[in-house]
Amino acid sequence: MMKKQVLLPFTLLAAAGMGIFALTRTTPEKEPTAEEAAPPGQCAFTWAYDDLPEISREFQTEVQAEIPEAKAHASAYGENCNHEDGSFIFIAMETDFYVFIPVDDLADDATLGRLIEQILPIVDGFVPPRVPGPKDGFVEFTFRKGEEQRILRVPIPLGKQVREQELHGVELIQALETPQEQ
């Protein structure tokens, strides 16, 4: 009787361990939420990024159709659920987009605004489930002139808002550079 009582906890722990092992080795049909990835206490979360090569290729192709000299890519931002055995599950929260455009004048807000206007509608086509993560990310524009650059990070909802307001050129840049209330 004593042996059965001692072995029972070990058997339960082994079964739980096999279940967790199986969960980390299967490919889910959809991305897991943090709660689905592991029960509380089963992992440690850390912020993480994940390259999205296929989405980046698609995004790059669409961006270059509008601005041939531009470069672009996308990455997912989220958390890694880190298990004690060193394995982890990436859980995307949002997809962010990066666009690099060479320009002649970093202070020409009218031109920069027009370039942004060409890219923002492209981002509208990259929404879940096409891209990972339930939240809207951002589009980061890096305008370059030689070694100098000007960076403008546009939250996707703000990009939609300024287009709905029909802002263009200089007005568009001003609206995007004005700090927004959260």
mmCIF file of C-alpha atoms in Angstrom:
data_model
loop_
_atom_site.group_PDB
_atom_site.id
_atom_site.type_symbol
_atom_site.label_atom_id
_atom_site.label_comp_id
_atom_site.label_asym_id
_atom_site.label_seq_id
_atom_site.Cartn_x
_atom_site.Cartn_y
_atom_site.Cartn_z
ATOM 1 C CA MET A 1 0.000 0.000 0.000
ATOM 2 C CA MET A 2 2.823 2.396 0.884
ATOM 3 C CA LYS A 3 4.482 1.879 -2.515
ATOM 4 C CA LYS A 4 1.269 2.777 -4.375
ATOM 5 C CA GLN A 5 0.922 6.036 -2.414
ATOM 6 C CA VAL A 6 4.537 7.016 -3.188
ATOM 7 C CA LEU A 7 4.309 6.114 -6.886
ATOM 8 C CA LEU A 8 1.011 7.914 -7.515
ATOM 9 C CA PRO A 9 2.450 11.467 -7.255
ATOM 10 C CA PHE A 10 5.372 10.510 -9.514
ATOM 11 C CA THR A 11 2.986 8.989 -12.053
ATOM 12 C CA LEU A 12 0.849 12.130 -12.056
ATOM 13 C CA LEU A 13 3.905 14.359 -12.480
ATOM 14 C CA ALA A 14 5.182 12.221 -15.353
ATOM 15 C CA ALA A 15 1.786 12.359 -17.092
ATOM 16 C CA ALA A 16 1.618 16.133 -16.673
ATOM 17 C CA GLY A 17 5.151 16.456 -18.034
ATOM 18 C CA MET A 18 4.292 14.364 -21.091
ATOM 19 C CA GLY A 19 1.224 16.515 -21.695
ATOM 20 C CA ILE A 20 3.265 19.708 -21.581
ATOM 21 C CA PHE A 21 5.900 18.139 -23.823
ATOM 22 C CA ALA A 22 3.198 17.178 -26.338
ATOM 23 C CA LEU A 23 1.728 20.691 -26.265
ATOM 24 C CA THR A 24 5.086 22.254 -27.081
ATOM 25 C CA ARG A 25 5.705 19.875 -29.973
ATOM 26 C CA THR A 26 2.432 20.256 -31.856
ATOM 27 C CA THR A 27 1.635 22.854 -34.475
ATOM 28 C CA PRO A 28 -1.571 24.667 -33.531
ATOM 29 C CA GLU A 29 -4.157 25.459 -36.208
ATOM 30 C CA LYS A 30 -4.243 29.038 -34.941
ATOM 31 C CA GLU A 31 -1.819 31.059 -32.886
ATOM 32 C CA PRO A 32 -2.240 30.353 -29.185
ATOM 33 C CA THR A 33 -3.104 33.095 -26.755
ATOM 34 C CA ALA A 34 -0.902 33.477 -23.693
ATOM 35 C CA GLU A 35 -3.437 31.507 -21.657
ATOM 36 C CA GLU A 36 -3.603 28.718 -24.245
ATOM 37 C CA ALA A 37 0.182 28.478 -24.588
ATOM 38 C CA ALA A 38 0.687 27.318 -21.036
ATOM 39 C CA PRO A 39 -1.270 27.319 -17.818
ATOM 40 C CA PRO A 40 -0.187 29.956 -15.275
ATOM 41 C CA GLY A 41 3.124 29.052 -13.671
ATOM 42 C CA GLN A 42 4.170 26.808 -16.564
ATOM 43 C CA CYS A 43 6.362 29.347 -18.353
ATOM 44 C CA ALA A 44 8.153 32.648 -18.053
ATOM 45 C CA PHE A 45 7.213 35.366 -20.523
ATOM 46 C CA THR A 46 9.739 37.617 -22.288
ATOM 47 C CA TRP A 47 9.163 40.242 -24.981
ATOM 48 C CA ALA A 48 10.206 38.975 -28.405
ATOM 49 C CA TYR A 49 10.187 39.630 -32.141
ATOM 50 C CA ASP A 50 9.703 37.093 -34.901
ATOM 51 C CA ASP A 51 10.783 37.600 -38.512
ATOM 52 C CA LEU A 52 8.035 37.095 -41.071
ATOM 53 C CA PRO A 53 9.885 36.199 -44.298
ATOM 54 C CA GLU A 54 6.843 35.338 -46.423
ATOM 55 C CA ILE A 55 4.825 38.375 -45.324
ATOM 56 C CA SER A 56 7.930 40.551 -45.766
ATOM 57 C CA ARG A 57 8.324 39.338 -49.374
ATOM 58 C CA GLU A 58 4.675 40.073 -50.117
ATOM 59 C CA PHE A 59 4.857 43.492 -48.440
ATOM 60 C CA GLN A 60 8.116 44.355 -50.230
ATOM 61 C CA THR A 61 6.586 43.432 -53.595
ATOM 62 C CA GLU A 62 3.529 45.630 -53.022
ATOM 63 C CA VAL A 63 5.602 48.552 -51.702
ATOM 64 C CA GLN A 64 7.995 48.397 -54.675
ATOM 65 C CA ALA A 65 5.055 48.389 -57.075
ATOM 66 C CA GLU A 66 4.339 51.896 -55.732
ATOM 67 C CA ILE A 67 7.877 53.089 -54.950
ATOM 68 C CA PRO A 68 10.444 50.947 -56.823
ATOM 69 C CA GLU A 69 13.477 52.195 -54.861
ATOM 70 C CA ALA A 70 11.896 51.456 -51.451
ATOM 71 C CA LYS A 71 12.784 48.524 -49.223
ATOM 72 C CA ALA A 72 10.304 47.016 -46.779
ATOM 73 C CA HIS A 73 9.801 44.196 -44.310
ATOM 74 C CA ALA A 74 7.479 43.045 -41.527
ATOM 75 C CA SER A 75 7.998 41.434 -38.147
ATOM 76 C CA ALA A 76 5.738 40.198 -35.380
ATOM 77 C CA TYR A 77 6.034 41.574 -31.875
ATOM 78 C CA GLY A 78 4.866 39.600 -28.866
ATOM 79 C CA GLU A 79 6.060 37.308 -26.116
ATOM 80 C CA ASN A 80 7.954 34.071 -25.822
ATOM 81 C CA CYS A 81 6.484 31.612 -23.347
ATOM 82 C CA ASN A 82 9.762 30.094 -22.079
ATOM 83 C CA HIS A 83 9.597 26.603 -20.579
ATOM 84 C CA GLU A 84 12.053 25.198 -18.038
ATOM 85 C CA ASP A 85 13.455 22.768 -20.617
ATOM 86 C CA GLY A 86 14.585 25.667 -22.827
ATOM 87 C CA SER A 87 11.789 25.334 -25.381
ATOM 88 C CA PHE A 88 9.447 28.247 -26.034
ATOM 89 C CA ILE A 89 6.300 29.232 -27.870
ATOM 90 C CA PHE A 90 6.116 32.642 -29.585
ATOM 91 C CA ILE A 91 2.804 34.421 -29.094
ATOM 92 C CA ALA A 92 2.332 37.361 -31.481
ATOM 93 C CA MET A 93 0.561 40.483 -30.263
ATOM 94 C CA GLU A 94 0.952 42.590 -33.428
ATOM 95 C CA THR A 95 2.668 42.824 -36.790
ATOM 96 C CA ASP A 96 4.829 45.886 -37.456
ATOM 97 C CA PHE A 97 5.945 47.169 -40.849
ATOM 98 C CA TYR A 98 9.179 48.921 -41.797
ATOM 99 C CA VAL A 99 9.679 50.980 -44.966
ATOM 100 C CA PHE A 100 12.986 52.533 -46.071
ATOM 101 C CA ILE A 101 12.803 55.176 -48.795
ATOM 102 C CA PRO A 102 15.662 57.223 -50.288
ATOM 103 C CA VAL A 103 14.724 60.896 -50.745
ATOM 104 C CA ASP A 104 16.412 64.068 -52.023
ATOM 105 C CA ASP A 105 15.279 66.324 -49.158
ATOM 106 C CA LEU A 106 14.466 65.178 -45.619
ATOM 107 C CA ALA A 107 12.710 68.503 -44.912
ATOM 108 C CA ASP A 108 10.326 68.282 -47.896
ATOM 109 C CA ASP A 109 7.199 67.376 -45.913
ATOM 110 C CA ALA A 110 4.967 67.585 -48.989
ATOM 111 C CA THR A 111 6.937 64.835 -50.740
ATOM 112 C CA LEU A 112 7.326 62.718 -47.602
ATOM 113 C CA GLY A 113 3.580 62.988 -46.987
ATOM 114 C CA ARG A 114 2.837 61.807 -50.538
ATOM 115 C CA LEU A 115 5.170 58.820 -50.074
ATOM 116 C CA ILE A 116 3.425 57.871 -46.832
ATOM 117 C CA GLU A 117 0.050 58.202 -48.585
ATOM 118 C CA GLN A 118 1.202 55.622 -51.137
ATOM 119 C CA ILE A 119 2.202 53.072 -48.478
ATOM 120 C CA LEU A 120 -0.562 53.290 -45.861
ATOM 121 C CA PRO A 121 -3.258 51.736 -48.111
ATOM 122 C CA ILE A 122 -0.947 48.769 -48.742
ATOM 123 C CA VAL A 123 -0.808 48.077 -45.010
ATOM 124 C CA ASP A 124 -4.630 47.847 -45.002
ATOM 125 C CA GLY A 125 -4.269 44.546 -46.874
ATOM 126 C CA PHE A 126 -2.067 43.043 -44.158
ATOM 127 C CA VAL A 127 -4.500 42.345 -41.338
ATOM 128 C CA PRO A 128 -5.278 39.199 -39.321
ATOM 129 C CA PRO A 129 -5.505 36.400 -40.225
ATOM 130 C CA ARG A 130 -3.059 37.271 -43.032
ATOM 131 C CA VAL A 131 -0.616 38.520 -40.390
ATOM 132 C CA PRO A 132 -0.134 37.311 -36.813
ATOM 133 C CA GLY A 133 -1.374 39.115 -33.731
ATOM 134 C CA PRO A 134 -4.748 40.496 -32.706
ATOM 135 C CA LYS A 135 -3.625 44.125 -32.178
ATOM 136 C CA ASP A 136 -2.787 46.851 -34.679
ATOM 137 C CA GLY A 137 0.931 47.528 -34.872
ATOM 138 C CA PHE A 138 2.712 50.405 -36.591
ATOM 139 C CA VAL A 139 4.417 51.384 -39.831
ATOM 140 C CA GLU A 140 7.872 52.864 -39.376
ATOM 141 C CA PHE A 141 9.033 55.048 -42.256
ATOM 142 C CA THR A 142 12.754 55.700 -42.543
ATOM 143 C CA PHE A 143 13.529 58.379 -45.105
ATOM 144 C CA ARG A 144 17.211 58.461 -46.060
ATOM 145 C CA LYS A 145 19.408 60.993 -47.774
ATOM 146 C CA GLY A 146 22.937 59.656 -47.821
ATOM 147 C CA GLU A 147 23.945 59.018 -44.210
ATOM 148 C CA GLU A 148 21.151 61.194 -42.805
ATOM 149 C CA GLN A 149 17.710 59.869 -42.037
ATOM 150 C CA ARG A 150 14.331 60.920 -40.708
ATOM 151 C CA ILE A 151 12.163 58.325 -38.982
ATOM 152 C CA LEU A 152 8.425 58.557 -38.566
ATOM 153 C CA ARG A 153 6.578 55.792 -36.680
ATOM 154 C CA VAL A 154 2.863 55.698 -37.482
ATOM 155 C CA PRO A 155 0.477 53.586 -35.389
ATOM 156 C CA ILE A 156 -1.811 51.836 -37.887
ATOM 157 C CA PRO A 157 -5.028 53.280 -36.374
ATOM 158 C CA LEU A 158 -3.568 56.809 -36.659
ATOM 159 C CA GLY A 159 -2.655 56.152 -40.289
ATOM 160 C CA LYS A 160 -6.272 55.233 -40.992
ATOM 161 C CA GLN A 161 -7.537 58.260 -39.065
ATOM 162 C CA VAL A 162 -5.472 60.812 -41.010
ATOM 163 C CA ARG A 163 -6.603 59.291 -44.284
ATOM 164 C CA GLU A 164 -10.254 59.448 -43.175
ATOM 165 C CA GLN A 165 -9.646 63.135 -42.407
ATOM 166 C CA GLU A 166 -8.301 63.435 -45.974
ATOM 167 C CA LEU A 167 -5.030 64.984 -44.871
ATOM 168 C CA HIS A 168 -2.280 65.175 -47.490
ATOM 169 C CA GLY A 169 1.357 66.220 -47.793
ATOM 170 C CA VAL A 170 2.472 68.716 -45.148
ATOM 171 C CA GLU A 171 -0.788 68.452 -43.169
ATOM 172 C CA LEU A 172 -0.451 64.661 -43.091
ATOM 173 C CA ILE A 173 3.117 64.870 -41.755
ATOM 174 C CA GLN A 174 2.094 67.443 -39.136
ATOM 175 C CA ALA A 175 -0.781 65.242 -37.935
ATOM 176 C CA LEU A 176 1.482 62.203 -37.736
ATOM 177 C CA GLU A 177 4.220 64.066 -35.848
ATOM 178 C CA THR A 178 1.842 65.651 -33.320
ATOM 179 C CA PRO A 179 1.764 63.619 -30.104
ATOM 180 C CA GLN A 180 -1.559 61.821 -29.830
ATOM 181 C CA GLU A 181 -3.571 61.456 -26.640
ATOM 182 C CA GLN A 182 -4.009 57.828 -25.649
#
